[in-house]
PDB file of C-alpha atoms in Angstrom:
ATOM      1  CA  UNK A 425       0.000   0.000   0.000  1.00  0.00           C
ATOM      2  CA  UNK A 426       0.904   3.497  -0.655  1.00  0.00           C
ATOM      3  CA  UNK A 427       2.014   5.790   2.010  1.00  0.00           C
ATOM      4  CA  UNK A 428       0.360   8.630   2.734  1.00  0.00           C
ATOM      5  CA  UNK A 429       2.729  11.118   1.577  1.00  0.00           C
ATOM      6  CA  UNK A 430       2.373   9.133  -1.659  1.00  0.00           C
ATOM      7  CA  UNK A 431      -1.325   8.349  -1.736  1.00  0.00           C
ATOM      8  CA  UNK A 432      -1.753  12.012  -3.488  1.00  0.00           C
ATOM      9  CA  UNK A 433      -0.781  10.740  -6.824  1.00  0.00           C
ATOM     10  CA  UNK A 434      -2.812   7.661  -6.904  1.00  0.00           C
ATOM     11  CA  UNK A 435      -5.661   9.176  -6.008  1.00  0.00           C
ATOM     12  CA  UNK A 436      -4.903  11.965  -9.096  1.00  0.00           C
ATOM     13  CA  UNK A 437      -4.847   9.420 -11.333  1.00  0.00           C
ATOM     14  CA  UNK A 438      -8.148   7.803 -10.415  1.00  0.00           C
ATOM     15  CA  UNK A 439      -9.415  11.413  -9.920  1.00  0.00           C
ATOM     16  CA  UNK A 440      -8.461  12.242 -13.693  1.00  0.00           C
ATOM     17  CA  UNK A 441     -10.044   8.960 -15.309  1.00  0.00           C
ATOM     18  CA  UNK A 442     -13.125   9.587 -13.464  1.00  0.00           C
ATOM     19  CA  UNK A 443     -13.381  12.950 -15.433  1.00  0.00           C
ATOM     20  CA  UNK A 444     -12.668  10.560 -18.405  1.00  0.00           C
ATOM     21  CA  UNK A 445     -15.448   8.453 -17.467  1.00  0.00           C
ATOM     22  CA  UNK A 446     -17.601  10.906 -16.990  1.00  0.00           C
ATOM     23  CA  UNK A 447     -17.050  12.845 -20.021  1.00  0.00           C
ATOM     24  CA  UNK A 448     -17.190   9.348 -22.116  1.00  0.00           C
ATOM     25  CA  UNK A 449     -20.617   8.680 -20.652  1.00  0.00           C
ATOM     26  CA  UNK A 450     -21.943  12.256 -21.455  1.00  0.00           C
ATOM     27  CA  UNK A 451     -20.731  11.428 -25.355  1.00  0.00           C
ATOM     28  CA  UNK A 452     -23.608   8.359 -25.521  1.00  0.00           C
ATOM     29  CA  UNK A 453     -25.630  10.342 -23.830  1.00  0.00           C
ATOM     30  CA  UNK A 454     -25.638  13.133 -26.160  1.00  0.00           C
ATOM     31  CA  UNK A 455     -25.140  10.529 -29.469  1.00  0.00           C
ATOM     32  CA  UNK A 456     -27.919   8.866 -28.103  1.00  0.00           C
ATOM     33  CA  UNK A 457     -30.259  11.614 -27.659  1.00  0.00           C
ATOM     34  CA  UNK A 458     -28.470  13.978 -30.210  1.00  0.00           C
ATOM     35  CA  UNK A 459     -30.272  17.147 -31.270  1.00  0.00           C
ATOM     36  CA  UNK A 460     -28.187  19.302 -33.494  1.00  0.00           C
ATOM     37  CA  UNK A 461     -29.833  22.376 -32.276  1.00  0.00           C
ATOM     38  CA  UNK A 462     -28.091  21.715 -29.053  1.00  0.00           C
ATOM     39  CA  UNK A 463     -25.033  21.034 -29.943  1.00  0.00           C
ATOM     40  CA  UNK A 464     -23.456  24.540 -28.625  1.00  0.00           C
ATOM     41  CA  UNK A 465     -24.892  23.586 -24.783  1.00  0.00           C
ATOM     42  CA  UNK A 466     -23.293  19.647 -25.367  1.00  0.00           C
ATOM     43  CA  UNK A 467     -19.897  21.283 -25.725  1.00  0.00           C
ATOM     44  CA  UNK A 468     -20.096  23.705 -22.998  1.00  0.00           C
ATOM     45  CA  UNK A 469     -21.243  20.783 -20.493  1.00  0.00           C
ATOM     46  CA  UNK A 470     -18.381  18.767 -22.370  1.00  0.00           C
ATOM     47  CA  UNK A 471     -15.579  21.254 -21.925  1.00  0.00           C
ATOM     48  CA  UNK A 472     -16.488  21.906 -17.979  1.00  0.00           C
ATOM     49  CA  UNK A 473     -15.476  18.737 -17.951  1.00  0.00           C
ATOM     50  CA  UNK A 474     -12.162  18.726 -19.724  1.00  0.00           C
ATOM     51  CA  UNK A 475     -11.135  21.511 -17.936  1.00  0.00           C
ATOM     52  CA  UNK A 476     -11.834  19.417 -14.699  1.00  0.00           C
ATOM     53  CA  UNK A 477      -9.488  16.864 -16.152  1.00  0.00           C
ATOM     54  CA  UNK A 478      -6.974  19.644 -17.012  1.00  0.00           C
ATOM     55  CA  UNK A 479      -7.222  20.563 -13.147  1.00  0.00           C
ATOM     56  CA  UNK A 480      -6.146  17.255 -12.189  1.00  0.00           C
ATOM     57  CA  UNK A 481      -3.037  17.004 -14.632  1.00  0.00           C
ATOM     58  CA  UNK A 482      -1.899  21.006 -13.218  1.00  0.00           C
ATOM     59  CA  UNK A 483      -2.118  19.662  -9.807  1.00  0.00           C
ATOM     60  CA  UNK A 484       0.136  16.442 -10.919  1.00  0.00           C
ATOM     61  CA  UNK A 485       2.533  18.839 -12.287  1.00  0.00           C
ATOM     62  CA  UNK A 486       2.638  21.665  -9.576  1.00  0.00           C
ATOM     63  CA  UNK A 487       3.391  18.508  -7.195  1.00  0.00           C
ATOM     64  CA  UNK A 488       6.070  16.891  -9.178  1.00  0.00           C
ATOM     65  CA  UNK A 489       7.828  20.270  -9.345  1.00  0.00           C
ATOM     66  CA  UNK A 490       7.915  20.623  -5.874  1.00  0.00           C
ATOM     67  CA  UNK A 491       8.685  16.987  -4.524  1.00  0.00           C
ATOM     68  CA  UNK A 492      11.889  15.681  -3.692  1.00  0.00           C
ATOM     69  CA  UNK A 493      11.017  12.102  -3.166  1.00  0.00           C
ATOM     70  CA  UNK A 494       8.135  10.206  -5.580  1.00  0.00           C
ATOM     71  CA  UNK A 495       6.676   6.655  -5.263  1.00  0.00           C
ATOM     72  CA  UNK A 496       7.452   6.248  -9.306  1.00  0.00           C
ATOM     73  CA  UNK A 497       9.896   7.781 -11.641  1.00  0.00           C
ATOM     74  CA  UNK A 498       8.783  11.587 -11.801  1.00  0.00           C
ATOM     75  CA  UNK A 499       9.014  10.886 -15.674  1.00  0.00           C
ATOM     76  CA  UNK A 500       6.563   8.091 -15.502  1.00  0.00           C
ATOM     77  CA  UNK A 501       4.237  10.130 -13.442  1.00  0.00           C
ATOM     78  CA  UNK A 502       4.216  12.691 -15.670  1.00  0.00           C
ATOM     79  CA  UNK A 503       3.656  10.936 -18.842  1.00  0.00           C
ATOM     80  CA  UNK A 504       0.776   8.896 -16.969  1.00  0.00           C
ATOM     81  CA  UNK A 505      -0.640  12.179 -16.109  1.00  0.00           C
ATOM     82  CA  UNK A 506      -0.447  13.569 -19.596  1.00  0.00           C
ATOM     83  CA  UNK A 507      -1.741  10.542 -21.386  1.00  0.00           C
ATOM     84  CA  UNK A 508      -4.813  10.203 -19.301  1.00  0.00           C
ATOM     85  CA  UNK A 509      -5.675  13.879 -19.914  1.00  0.00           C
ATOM     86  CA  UNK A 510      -5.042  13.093 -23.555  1.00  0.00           C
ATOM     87  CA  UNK A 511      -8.134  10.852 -23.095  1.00  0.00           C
ATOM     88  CA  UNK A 512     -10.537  13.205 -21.744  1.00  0.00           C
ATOM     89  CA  UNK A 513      -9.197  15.673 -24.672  1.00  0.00           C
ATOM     90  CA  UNK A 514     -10.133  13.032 -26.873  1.00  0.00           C
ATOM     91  CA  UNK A 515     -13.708  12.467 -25.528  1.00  0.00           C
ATOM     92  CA  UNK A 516     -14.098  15.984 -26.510  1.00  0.00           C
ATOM     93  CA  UNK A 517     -12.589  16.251 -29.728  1.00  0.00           C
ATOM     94  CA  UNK A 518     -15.082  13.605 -30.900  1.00  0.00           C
ATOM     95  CA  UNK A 519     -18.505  15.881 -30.040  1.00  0.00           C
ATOM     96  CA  UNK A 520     -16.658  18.846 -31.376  1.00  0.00           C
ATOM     97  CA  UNK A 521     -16.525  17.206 -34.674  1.00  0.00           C
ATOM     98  CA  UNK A 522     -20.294  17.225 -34.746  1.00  0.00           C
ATOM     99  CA  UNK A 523     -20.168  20.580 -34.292  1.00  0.00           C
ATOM    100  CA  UNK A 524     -17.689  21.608 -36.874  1.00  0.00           C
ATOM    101  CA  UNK A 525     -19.869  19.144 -39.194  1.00  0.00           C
ATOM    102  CA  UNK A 526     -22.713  20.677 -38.549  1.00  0.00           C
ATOM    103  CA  UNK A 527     -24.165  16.998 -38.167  1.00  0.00           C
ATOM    104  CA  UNK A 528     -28.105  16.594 -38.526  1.00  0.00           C
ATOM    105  CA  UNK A 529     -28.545  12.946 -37.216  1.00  0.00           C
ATOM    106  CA  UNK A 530     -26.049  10.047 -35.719  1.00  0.00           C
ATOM    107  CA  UNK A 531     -24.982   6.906 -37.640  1.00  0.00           C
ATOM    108  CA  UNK A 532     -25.913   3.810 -35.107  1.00  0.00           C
ATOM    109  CA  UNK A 533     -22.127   2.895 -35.156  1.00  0.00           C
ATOM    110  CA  UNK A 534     -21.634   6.179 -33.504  1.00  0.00           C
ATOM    111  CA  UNK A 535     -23.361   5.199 -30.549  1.00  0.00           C
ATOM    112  CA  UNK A 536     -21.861   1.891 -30.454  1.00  0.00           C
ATOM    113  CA  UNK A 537     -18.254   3.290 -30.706  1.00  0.00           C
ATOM    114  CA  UNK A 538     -18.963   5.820 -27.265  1.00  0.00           C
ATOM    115  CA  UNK A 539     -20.330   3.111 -25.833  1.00  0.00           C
ATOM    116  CA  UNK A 540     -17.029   1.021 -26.303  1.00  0.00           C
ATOM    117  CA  UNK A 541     -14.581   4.100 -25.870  1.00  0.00           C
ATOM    118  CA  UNK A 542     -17.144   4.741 -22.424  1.00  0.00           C
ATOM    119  CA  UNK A 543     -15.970   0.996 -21.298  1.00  0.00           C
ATOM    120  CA  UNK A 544     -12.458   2.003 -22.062  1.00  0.00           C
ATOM    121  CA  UNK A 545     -12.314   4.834 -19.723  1.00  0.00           C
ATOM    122  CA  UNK A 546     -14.164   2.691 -17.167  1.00  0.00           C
ATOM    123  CA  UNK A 547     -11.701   0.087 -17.656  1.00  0.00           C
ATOM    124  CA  UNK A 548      -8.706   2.422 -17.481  1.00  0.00           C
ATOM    125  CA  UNK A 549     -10.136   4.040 -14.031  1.00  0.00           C
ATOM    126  CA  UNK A 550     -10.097   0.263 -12.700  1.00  0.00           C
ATOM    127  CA  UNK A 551      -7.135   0.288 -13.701  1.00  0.00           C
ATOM    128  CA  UNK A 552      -5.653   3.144 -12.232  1.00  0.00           C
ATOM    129  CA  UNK A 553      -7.524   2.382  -9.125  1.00  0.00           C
ATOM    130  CA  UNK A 554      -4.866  -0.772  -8.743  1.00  0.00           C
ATOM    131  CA  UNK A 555      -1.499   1.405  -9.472  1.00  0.00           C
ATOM    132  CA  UNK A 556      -0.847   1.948  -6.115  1.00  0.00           C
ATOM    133  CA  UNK A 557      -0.411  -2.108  -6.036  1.00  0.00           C
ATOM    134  CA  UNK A 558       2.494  -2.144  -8.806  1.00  0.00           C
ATOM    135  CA  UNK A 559       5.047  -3.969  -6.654  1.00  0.00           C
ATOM    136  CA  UNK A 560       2.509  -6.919  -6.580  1.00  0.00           C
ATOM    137  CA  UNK A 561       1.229  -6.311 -10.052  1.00  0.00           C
ATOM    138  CA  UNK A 562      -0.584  -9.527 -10.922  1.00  0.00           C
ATOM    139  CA  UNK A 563      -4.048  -7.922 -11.196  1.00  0.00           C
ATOM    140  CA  UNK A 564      -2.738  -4.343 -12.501  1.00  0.00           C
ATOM    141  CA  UNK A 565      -1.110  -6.311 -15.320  1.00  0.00           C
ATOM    142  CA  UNK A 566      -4.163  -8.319 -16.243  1.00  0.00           C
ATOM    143  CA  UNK A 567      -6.216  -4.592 -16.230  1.00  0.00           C
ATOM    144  CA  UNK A 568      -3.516  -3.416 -18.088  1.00  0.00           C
ATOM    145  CA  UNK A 569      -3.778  -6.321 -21.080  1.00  0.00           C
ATOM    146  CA  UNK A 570      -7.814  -6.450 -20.700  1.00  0.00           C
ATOM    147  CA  UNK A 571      -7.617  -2.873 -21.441  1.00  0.00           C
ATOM    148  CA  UNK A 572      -5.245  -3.142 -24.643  1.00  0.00           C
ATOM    149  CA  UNK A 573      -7.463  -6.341 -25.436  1.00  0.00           C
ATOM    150  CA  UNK A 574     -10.764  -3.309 -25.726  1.00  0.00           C
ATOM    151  CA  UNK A 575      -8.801  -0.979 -27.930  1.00  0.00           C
ATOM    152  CA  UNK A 576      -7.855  -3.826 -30.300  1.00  0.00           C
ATOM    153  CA  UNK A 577     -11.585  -4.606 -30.429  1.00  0.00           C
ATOM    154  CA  UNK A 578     -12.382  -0.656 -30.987  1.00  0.00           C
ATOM    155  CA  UNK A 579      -9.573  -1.200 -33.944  1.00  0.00           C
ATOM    156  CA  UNK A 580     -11.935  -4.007 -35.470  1.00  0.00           C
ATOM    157  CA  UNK A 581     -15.211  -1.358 -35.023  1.00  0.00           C
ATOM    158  CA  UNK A 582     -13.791   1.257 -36.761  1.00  0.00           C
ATOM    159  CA  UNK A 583     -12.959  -0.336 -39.794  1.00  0.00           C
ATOM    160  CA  UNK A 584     -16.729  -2.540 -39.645  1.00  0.00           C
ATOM    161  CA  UNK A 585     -17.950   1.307 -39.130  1.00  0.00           C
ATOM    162  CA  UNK A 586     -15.890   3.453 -41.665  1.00  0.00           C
ATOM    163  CA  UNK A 587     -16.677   0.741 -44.075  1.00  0.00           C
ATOM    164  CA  UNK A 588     -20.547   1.303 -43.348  1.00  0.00           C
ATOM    165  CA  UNK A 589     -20.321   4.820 -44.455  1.00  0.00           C
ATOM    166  CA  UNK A 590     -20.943   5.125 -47.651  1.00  0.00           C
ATOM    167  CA  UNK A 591     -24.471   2.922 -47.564  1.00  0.00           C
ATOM    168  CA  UNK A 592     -25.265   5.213 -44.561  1.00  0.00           C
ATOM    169  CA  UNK A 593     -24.922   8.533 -45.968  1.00  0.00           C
ATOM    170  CA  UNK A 594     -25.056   9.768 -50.151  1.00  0.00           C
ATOM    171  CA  UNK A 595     -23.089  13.028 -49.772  1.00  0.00           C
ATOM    172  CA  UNK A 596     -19.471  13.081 -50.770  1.00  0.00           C
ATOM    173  CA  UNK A 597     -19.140  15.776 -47.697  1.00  0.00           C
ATOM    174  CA  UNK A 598     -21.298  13.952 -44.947  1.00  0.00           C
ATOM    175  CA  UNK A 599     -19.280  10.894 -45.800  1.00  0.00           C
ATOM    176  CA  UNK A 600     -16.037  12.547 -45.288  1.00  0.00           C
ATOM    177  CA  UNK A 601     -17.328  14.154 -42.041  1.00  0.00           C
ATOM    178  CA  UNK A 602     -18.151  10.885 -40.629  1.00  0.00           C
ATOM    179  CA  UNK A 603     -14.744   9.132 -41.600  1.00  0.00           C
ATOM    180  CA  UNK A 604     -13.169  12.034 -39.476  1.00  0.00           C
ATOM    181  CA  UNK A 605     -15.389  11.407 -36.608  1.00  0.00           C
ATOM    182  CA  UNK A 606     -14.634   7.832 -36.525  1.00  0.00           C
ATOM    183  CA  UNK A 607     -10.597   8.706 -36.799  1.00  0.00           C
ATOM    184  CA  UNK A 608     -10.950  11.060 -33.671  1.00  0.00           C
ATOM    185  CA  UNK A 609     -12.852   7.787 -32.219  1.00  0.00           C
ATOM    186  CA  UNK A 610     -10.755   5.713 -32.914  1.00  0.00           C
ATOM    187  CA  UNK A 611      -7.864   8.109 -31.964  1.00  0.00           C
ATOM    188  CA  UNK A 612      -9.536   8.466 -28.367  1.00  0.00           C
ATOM    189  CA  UNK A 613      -9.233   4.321 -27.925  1.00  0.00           C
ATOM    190  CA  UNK A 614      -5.627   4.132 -28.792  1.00  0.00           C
ATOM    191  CA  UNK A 615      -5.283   7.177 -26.091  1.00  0.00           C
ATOM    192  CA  UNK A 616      -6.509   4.948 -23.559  1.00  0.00           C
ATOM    193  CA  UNK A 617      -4.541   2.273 -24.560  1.00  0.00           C
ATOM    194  CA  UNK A 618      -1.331   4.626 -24.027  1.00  0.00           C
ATOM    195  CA  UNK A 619      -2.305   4.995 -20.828  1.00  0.00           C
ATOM    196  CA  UNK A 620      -2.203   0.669 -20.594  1.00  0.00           C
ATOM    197  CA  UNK A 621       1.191   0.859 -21.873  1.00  0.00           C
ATOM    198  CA  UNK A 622       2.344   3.158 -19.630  1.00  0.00           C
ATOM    199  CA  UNK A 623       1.060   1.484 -16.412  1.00  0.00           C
ATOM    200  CA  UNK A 624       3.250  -1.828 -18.588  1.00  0.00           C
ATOM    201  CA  UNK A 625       6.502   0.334 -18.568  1.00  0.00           C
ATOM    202  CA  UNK A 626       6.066   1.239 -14.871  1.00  0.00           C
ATOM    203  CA  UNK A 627       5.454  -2.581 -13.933  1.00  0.00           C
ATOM    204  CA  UNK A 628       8.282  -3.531 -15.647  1.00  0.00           C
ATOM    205  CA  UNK A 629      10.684  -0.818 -14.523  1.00  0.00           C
ATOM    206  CA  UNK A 630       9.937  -1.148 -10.917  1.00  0.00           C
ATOM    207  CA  UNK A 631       9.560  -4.888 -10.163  1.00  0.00           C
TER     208      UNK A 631
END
């Protein structure tokens, strides 16, 4: 177990991934009851969010500045912090896509793909919620794969829905627009699979 002197970062990680999670759930939510009209008041609720995660990662990086003595590599800690911040900056790159779009309506892969990249986050905050455990890493290692195991499968999605495209949707623009969201989607997944690969790295460097 963690110290308490030490229990600070921990507990910013799992802090940050919650504002992942959250922000992940609000995408279905808004997919699933999209109305374009709206789309201005989405992104405002969206980016209160994202600046909550931002919060989290200033806070990491105000304390590794100061601190003399860290549980992990102050390297580690930082890229940890960055990449899960990179997924909550995904999460909102995604909606503002619809915006820039001007999208009327959601594809039904859409709604599928936040609901994967929403299991991603929860699986990342599970996760994270085990880091304090990396000298006896047999469960954070297994989160770790499970998680790299869901990105692969939001690699298989992506093509099934980039594919579907062009039976969806008849305009050369709409069908471009929709390619792009799928890339930021798809973009978000591998961000949270960064994240895996750097809980992997500090496993393997400190065991």
């Amino acid at each position: 177990m963690a110290s308490k002197a030490d229990r600070f970062y921990f507990e910013n990680f799992i802090a940050a991934a919650e504002e992942s999670c959250r922000a992940a759930e609000y995408l279905v939510e808004c997919l699933t009851n999209y109305e374009p009209d709206a789309i201005g008041v989405m992104l405002e609720k969206m980016h209160a969010m994202e600046h909550a995660a931002d919060k989290k990662k200033h806070e990491m990086s105000t304390s590794l500045a100061k601190a003399f003595v860290t549980p992990i590599d102050r390297e580690d800690l930082a890229e940890l912090s960055q990449n899960i911040d990179e997924v909550t900056d995904g999460v909102e790159e995604i909606l503002q896509r619809f915006y820039v779009h001007r999208i009327p309506h959601v594809l039904p892969h859409a709604i599928e793909f936040a609901k994967k990249l929403a299991g991603c986050c929860t699986m990342m905050r599970e996760m994270l919620g085990e880091l304090e455990n990396f000298k006896k890493p047999e469960k954070l290692l297994k989160l770790s794969v499970d998680l790299n195991q869901a990105e692969e499968e939001c690699d298989r999605f992506y093509l099934e829905a980039a594919r579907a495209v062009p039976t969806q949707c008849t305009d050369l623009l709409e069908i471009i627009a929709w390619r792009e969201i799928y890339d930021y989607m798809e973009d978000c997944a591998d961000a949270c699979e960064h994240v895996a690969d750097t809980v992997a790295t500090v496993v393997m460097k400190n065991t």
